[in-house]
XYZ file of C-alpha atoms in Angstrom:
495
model
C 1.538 33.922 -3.140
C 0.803 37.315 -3.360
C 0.681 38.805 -7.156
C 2.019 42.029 -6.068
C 2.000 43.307 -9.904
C -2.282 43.815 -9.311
C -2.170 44.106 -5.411
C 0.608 46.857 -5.410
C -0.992 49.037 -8.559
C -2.386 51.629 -5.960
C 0.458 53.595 -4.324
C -1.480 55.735 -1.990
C -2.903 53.655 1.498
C -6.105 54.804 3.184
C -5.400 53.443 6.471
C -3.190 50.615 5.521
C -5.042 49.289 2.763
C -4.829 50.627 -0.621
C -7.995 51.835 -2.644
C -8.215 48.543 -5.002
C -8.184 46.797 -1.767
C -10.403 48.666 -0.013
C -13.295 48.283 -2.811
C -12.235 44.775 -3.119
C -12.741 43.784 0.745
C -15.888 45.794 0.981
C -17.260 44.244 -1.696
C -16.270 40.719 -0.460
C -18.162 42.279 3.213
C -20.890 42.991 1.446
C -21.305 39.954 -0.117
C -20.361 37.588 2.901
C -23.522 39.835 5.016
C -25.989 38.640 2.412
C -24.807 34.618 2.342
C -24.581 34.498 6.163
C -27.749 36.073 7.439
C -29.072 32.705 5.790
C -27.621 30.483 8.393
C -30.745 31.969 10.823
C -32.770 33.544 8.964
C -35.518 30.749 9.031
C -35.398 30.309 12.608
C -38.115 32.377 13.717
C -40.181 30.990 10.883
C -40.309 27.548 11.709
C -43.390 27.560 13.414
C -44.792 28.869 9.870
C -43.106 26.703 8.472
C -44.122 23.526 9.988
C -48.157 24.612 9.039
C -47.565 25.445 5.768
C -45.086 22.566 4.733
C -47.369 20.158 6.978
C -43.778 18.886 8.934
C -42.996 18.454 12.353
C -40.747 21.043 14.550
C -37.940 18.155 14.522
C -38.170 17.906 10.619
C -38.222 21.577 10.214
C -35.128 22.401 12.640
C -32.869 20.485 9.656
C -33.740 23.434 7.212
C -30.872 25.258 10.277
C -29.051 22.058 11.015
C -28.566 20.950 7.197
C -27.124 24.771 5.714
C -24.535 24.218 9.165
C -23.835 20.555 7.948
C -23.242 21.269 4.250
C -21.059 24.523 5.377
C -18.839 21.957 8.135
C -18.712 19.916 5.171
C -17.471 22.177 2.296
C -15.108 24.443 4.490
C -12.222 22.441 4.703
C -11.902 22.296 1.077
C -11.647 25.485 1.063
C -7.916 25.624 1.625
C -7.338 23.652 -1.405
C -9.656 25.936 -3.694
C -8.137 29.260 -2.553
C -5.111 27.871 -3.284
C -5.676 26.172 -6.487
C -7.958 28.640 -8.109
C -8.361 32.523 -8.377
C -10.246 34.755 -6.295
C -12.597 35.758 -8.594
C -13.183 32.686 -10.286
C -14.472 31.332 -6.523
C -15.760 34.229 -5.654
C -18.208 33.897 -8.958
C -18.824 30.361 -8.220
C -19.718 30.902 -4.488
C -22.442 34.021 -4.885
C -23.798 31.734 -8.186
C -24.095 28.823 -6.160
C -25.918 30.956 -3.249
C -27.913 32.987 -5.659
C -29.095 29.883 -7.389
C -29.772 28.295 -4.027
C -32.146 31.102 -3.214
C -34.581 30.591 -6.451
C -34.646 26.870 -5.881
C -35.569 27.759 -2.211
C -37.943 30.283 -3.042
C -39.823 28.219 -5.582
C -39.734 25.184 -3.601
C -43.196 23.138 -3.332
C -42.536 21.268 -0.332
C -39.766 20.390 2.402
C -37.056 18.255 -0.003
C -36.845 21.021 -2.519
C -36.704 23.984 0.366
C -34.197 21.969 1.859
C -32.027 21.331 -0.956
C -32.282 25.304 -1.731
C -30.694 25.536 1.358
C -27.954 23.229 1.033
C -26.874 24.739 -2.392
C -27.018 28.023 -0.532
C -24.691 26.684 2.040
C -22.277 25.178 -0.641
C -22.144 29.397 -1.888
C -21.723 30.825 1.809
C -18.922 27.740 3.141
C -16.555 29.030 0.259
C -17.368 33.126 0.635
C -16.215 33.045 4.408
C -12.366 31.618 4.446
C -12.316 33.720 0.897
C -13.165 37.033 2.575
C -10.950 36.001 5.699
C -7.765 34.652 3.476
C -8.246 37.766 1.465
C -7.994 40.278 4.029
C -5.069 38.699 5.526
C -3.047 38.516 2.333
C -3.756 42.543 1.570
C -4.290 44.445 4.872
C -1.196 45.078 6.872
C -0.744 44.076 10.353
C -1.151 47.346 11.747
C -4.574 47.816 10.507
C -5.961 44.264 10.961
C -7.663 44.687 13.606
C -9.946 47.501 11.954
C -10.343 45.254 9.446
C -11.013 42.124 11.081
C -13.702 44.282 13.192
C -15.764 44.279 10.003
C -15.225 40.599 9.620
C -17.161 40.226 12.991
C -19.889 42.496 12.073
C -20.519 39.801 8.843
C -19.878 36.617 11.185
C -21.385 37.233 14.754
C -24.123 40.313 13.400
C -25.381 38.602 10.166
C -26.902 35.439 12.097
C -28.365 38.215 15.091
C -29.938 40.209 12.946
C -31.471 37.254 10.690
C -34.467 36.804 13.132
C -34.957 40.027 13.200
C -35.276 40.292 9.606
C -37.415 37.500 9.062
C -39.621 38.507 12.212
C -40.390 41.531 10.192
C -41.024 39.943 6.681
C -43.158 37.473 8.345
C -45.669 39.744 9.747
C -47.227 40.957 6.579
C -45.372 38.646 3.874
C -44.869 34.551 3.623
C -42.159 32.279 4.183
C -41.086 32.687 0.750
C -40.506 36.412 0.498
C -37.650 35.480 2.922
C -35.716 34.778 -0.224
C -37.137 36.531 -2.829
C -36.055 39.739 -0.580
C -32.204 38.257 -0.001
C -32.364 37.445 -3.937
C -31.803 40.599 -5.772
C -29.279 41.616 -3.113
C -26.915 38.279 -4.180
C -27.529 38.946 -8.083
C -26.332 42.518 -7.592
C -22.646 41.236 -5.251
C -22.675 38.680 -7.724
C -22.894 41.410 -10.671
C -20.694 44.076 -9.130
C -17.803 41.692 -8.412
C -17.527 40.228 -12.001
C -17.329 43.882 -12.847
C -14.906 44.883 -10.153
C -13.161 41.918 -8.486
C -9.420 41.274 -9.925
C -7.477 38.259 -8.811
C -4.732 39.711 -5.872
C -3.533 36.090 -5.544
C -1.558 33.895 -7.888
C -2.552 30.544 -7.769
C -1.126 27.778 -7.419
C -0.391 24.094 -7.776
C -1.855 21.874 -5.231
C -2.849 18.382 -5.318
C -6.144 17.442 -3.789
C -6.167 14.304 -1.796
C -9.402 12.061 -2.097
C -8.834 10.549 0.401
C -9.196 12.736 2.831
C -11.915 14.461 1.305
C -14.826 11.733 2.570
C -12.949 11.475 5.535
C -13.689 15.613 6.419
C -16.809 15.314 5.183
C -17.877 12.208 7.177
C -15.732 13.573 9.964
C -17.015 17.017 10.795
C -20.324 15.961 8.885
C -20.720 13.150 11.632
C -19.880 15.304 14.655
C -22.561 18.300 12.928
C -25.519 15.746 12.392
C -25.121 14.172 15.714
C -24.801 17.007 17.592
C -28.207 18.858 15.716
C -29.517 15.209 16.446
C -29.238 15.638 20.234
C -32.009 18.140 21.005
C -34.137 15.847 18.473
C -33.031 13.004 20.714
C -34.218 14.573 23.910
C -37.829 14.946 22.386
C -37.661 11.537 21.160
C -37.682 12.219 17.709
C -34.076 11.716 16.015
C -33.926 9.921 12.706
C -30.702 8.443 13.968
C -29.349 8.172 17.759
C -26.734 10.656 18.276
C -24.323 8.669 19.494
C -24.169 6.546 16.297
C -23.281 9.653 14.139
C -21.127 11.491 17.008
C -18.822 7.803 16.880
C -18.485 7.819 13.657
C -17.833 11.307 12.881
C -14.965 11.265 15.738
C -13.293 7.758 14.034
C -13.511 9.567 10.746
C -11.786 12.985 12.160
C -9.401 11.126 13.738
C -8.492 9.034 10.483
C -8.461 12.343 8.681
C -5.860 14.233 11.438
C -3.668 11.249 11.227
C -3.423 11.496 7.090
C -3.204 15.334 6.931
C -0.049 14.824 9.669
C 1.703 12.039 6.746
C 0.681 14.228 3.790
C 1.669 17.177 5.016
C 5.293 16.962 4.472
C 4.672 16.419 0.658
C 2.390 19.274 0.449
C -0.837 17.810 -0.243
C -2.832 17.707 3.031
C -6.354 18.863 2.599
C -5.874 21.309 5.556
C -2.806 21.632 7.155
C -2.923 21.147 10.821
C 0.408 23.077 11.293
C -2.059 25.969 12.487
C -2.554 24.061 16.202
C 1.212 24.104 16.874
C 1.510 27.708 16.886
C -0.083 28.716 20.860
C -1.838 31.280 20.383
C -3.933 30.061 17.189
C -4.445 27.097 19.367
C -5.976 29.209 22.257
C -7.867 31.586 20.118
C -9.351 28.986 18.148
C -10.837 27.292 21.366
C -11.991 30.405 22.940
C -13.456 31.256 19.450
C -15.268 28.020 19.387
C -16.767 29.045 22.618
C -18.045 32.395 21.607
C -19.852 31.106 18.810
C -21.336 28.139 20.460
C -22.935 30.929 23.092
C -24.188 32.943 19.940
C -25.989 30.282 18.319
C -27.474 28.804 21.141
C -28.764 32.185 22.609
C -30.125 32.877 19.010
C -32.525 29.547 19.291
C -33.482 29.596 22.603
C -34.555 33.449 23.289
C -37.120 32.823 19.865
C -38.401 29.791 21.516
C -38.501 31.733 25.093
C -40.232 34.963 23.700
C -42.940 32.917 21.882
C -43.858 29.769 23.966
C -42.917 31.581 27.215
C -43.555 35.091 27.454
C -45.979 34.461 24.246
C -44.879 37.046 22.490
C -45.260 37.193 18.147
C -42.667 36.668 15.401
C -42.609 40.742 14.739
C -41.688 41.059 18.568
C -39.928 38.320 19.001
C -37.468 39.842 16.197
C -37.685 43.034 17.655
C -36.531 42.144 20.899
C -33.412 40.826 19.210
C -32.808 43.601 17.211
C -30.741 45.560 19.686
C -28.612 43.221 20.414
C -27.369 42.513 16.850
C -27.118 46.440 16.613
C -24.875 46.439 19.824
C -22.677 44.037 18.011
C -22.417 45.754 14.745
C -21.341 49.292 16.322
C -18.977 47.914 18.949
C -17.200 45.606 16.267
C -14.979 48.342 14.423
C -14.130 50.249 17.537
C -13.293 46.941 19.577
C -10.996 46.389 16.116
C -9.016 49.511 16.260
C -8.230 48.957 20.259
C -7.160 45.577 19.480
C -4.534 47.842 16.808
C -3.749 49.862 19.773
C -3.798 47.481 22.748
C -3.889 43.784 21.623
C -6.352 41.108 22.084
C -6.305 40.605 26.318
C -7.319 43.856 26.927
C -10.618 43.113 25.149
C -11.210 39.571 24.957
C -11.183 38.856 29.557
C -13.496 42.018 29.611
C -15.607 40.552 27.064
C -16.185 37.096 28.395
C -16.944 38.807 32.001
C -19.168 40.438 29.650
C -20.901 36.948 28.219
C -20.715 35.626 31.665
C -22.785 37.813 33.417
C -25.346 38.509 30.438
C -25.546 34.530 30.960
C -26.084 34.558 34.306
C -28.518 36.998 33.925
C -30.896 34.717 31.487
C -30.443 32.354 33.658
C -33.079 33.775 35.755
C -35.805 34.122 32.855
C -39.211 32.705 33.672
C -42.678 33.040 32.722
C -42.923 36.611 34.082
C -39.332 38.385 33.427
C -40.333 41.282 31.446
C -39.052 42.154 27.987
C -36.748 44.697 29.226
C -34.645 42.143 31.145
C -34.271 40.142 28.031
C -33.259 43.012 26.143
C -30.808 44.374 28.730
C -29.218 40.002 29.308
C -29.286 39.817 25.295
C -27.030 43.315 25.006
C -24.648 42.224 27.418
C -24.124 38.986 25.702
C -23.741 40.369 22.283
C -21.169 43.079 23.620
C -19.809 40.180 25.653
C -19.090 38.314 21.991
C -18.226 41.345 20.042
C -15.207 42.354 22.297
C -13.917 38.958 22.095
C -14.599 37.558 18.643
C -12.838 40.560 16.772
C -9.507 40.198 18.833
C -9.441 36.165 19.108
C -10.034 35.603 15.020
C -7.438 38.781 14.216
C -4.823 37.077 17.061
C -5.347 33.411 15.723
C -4.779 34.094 11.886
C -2.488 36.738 12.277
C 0.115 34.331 14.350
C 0.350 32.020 11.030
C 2.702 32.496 8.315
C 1.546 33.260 5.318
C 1.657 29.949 3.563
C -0.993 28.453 6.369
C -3.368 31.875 5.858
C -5.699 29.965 3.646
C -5.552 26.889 6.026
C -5.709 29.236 9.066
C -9.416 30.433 7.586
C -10.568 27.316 6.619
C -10.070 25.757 10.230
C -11.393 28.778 11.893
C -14.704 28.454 9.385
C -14.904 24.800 10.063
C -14.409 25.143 13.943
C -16.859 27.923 13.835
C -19.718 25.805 12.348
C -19.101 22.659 14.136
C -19.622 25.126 17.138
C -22.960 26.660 16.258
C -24.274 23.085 15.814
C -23.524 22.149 19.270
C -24.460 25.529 20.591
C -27.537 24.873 19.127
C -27.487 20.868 20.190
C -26.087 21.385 24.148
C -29.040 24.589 24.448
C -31.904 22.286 23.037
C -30.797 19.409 25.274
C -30.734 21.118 28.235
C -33.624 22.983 27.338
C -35.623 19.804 26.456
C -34.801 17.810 29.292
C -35.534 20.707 31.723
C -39.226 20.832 30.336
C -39.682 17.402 30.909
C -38.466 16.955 34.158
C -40.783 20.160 35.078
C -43.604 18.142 33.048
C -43.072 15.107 34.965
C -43.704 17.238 38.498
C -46.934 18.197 37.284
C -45.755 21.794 36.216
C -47.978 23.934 34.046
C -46.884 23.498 30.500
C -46.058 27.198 30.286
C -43.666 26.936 33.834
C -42.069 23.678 32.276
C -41.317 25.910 29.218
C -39.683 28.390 31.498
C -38.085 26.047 33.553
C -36.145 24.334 30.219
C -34.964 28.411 29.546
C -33.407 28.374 33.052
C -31.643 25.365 32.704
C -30.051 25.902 29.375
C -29.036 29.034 30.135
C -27.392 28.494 33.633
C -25.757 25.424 31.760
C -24.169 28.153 29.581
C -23.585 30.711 32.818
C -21.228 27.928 34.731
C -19.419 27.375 31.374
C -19.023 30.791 30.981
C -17.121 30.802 33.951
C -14.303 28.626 32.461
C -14.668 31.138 29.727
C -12.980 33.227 31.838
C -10.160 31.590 32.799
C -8.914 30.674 29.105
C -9.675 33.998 28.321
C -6.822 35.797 30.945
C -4.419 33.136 29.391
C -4.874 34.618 25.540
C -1.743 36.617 24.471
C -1.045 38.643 21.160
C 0.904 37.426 18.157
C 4.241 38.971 18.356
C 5.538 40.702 14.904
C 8.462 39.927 13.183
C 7.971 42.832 10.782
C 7.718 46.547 12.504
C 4.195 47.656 11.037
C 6.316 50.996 10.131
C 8.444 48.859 7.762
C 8.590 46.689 4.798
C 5.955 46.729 1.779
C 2.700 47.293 3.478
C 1.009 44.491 0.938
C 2.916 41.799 2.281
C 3.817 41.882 5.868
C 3.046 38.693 8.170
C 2.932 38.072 11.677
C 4.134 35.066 13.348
């Protein structure tokens, strides 16, 4: 519920959106930026990494795959705590739990401690993304989501782009640990500004929390997130655990948990409310979403691996390289916003996936002597690919809910969007892995084989692509019930 006597104190609208909102949701931005460029930011320094903490590649990958597990575990609690407590109480708790997460990280002596770091950082960043996406629904009005939302994608699809690129450059002159001593004072000073400036804009609620179903999400989408970052470790022979153990259980457990959120919701007191996948076009988006992010993530840890084992390039490069790409994504994303406004989300989102699809295709032909410019020029084309696409799909998909499932809507749109970077990440290893093997087992120089895994990851993800497509002509926009001329600007819906 809205508390319209602090949302509505501004009478003047910039846009839409009225001042107190504004400097709330940029704040919120601003804050979400800093606690997601952690999810990558340690990719391109696992090769450091491994020396320094004396651990193998399969032991170091968890320091990515654990932040993604705690995150698919936390998320869908989330809909509970934004509706139970206020939005700057969690707020407070999430950039304390982050900020706190960084010092233990940054300190750490050895791999348990920097891993634990990260998993208290994760716990910070799994409740600051349905806040900042629950938040922006409840204040901005429809006609302006889409500018809005266009930031969200900047902070979601740019954040993780850019975090190689970031650590690339710290890493050239600095160690490991300045990775988070750097991100630190940046999380004190969101933390800082928004127990200053943040005011509650919700009222909260009563809502019972079922405990039940809370170990059944977290073995459920915890399962499917360990066994799919345990695949590529399978392939190389190294997972703690085989895959299909955790992948089995994680699905019984997800199941058991959609079958008691279906009984409890009736009585008000499912964990997350699954209502969100009757309504089509949620449905849709959320799938198509899922794809997007599962071509992000697994283009973000295969070109590092490509650019240093293949092409043999270093970590300052290799970040470098990326940069423009991440760039591409962060300029297109308010523009691509405001046409969604203006046009809806088709228009953008079948362009875009042409977009990923031939950017895809393109990769697919990397070897041992592409030059840097065709990585550069396949990596751009995939990012714009994902920006014209991710902005319209999460705006269509949470706008089509009523109000009462907003906070529900974000969580399962966070949730879906993790479990999706893990098997981005899981499917491109595999394939990846395998295809250096098979190239090893010919005889191929170890350098070709590396090559040869690139190609066969990536033309994996250029013939799914392809399906892309087709789901993508089928998306249509949320309809609204409310002319975006009428009504109190603060409170409109979609459905």
């Amino acid at each position: 519920m809205i508390d319209n006597s602090v949302a509505t104190d501004d009478t003047e609208h910039d846009g839409g959106r009225a001042p107190g909102a504004f400097l709330l949701i940029g704040l919120l931005l601003v804050a979400a930026f800093v606690v997601i460029l952690n999810e990558t930011i340690l990719s391109v320094a696992l090769t450091t990494l491994m020396v320094d903490l004396d651990i193998s590649a399969a032991t170091a990958q968890w320091l990515t795959s654990g932040f993604l597990l705690t995150m698919a575990i936390v998320i869908p609690t989330t809909g509970f705590i934004l509706q139970r407590f206020a939005l700057r109480a969690i707020y407070i708790a999430a950039m304390s739990m982050f900020s706190g997460g960084t010092v233990i990280a940054a300190l750490a002596p050895g791999f348990e401690i920097l891993l634990t770091g990260r998993i208290v950082q994760a716990v910070g960043t799994a409740l600051m993304i349905p806040l900042l996406m629950t938040t922006i629904l409840n204040l901005v009005p429809e006609r302006s989501r889409g500018k809005t939302m266009g930031l969200v994608s900047i902070v979601i699809s740019v954040a993780p782009a850019v975090g190689s690129t970031i650590s690339g450059l710290i890493l050239q002159s600095l160690s490991w640990r300045a990775m988070f001593w750097i991100v630190l004072p940046f999380a004190v000073l969101a933390l800082v500004l928004g127990a200053v400036f943040i005011r509650n804009v919700t009222e909260p609620r009563k809502a019972h929390l079922d405990y039940v179903s809370v170990p059944l999400a977290a073995l459920g989408f915890g399962g499917l997130v360990f066994g799919l970052s345990s695949i590529g470790e399978s392939a190389s022979g190294h997972a703690p655990i085989p895959p299909w153990v955790s992948l089995t259980a994680g699905a019984a457990a997800l199941a058991l948990f959609v079958v008691r959120q279906l009984k409890l919701v009736d009585r008000g007191r499912a964990l997350l409310d699954l209502r969100t996948f009757a309504v089509g076009p949620f449905r849709l988006a959320v799938i198509l979403m899922a794809c997007l992010m599962l071509s992000l993530f697994g283009a973000l840890i295969i070109l590092p691996m490509y650019l240093q084992n293949v092409l043999g390039k270093d970590v300052l490069t290799t970040g470098l390289v990326l940069l423009p790409g991440g760039l591409v994504m962060g300029l297109l994303a308010p523009f691509v916003g405001a046409l969604f406004d203006r046009w809806g989300a088709r228009p953008l989102v079948l362009p875009g996936t042409i977009a990923l699809s031939i950017g895809c295709w393109i990769l697919a032909t990397l070897d041992e002597n592409s030059s840097i410019a065709l990585v550069i020029t396949a990596h751009v084309i995939v990012s714009a690919g994902i920006s014209c696409g991710l902005t319209p799909l999460m705006t269509s998909a949470l706008g089509s809910l009523p109000p009462e499932l907003y906070s529900h809507g974000s969580a399962t749109v966070s949730t879906v969007q993790q479990v999706a970077g893990a098997a981005g990440t899981a499917l491109f290893i595999t394939m990846m892995t395998r295809g250096t093997e098979s190239a090893l087992g010919e005889g191929a120089h170890p350098v070709t084989a590396a090559a040869d895994g690139v190609h066969t990851a990536f033309l994996v993800a250029a013939v799914l692509s392809l399906v892309l497509i087709v789901a993508a002509a089928m998306v249509r926009s949320p309809k609204q019930t409310i002319p975006a001329e009428e009504g109190d600007p603060l409170t409109k819906v979609s459905h």
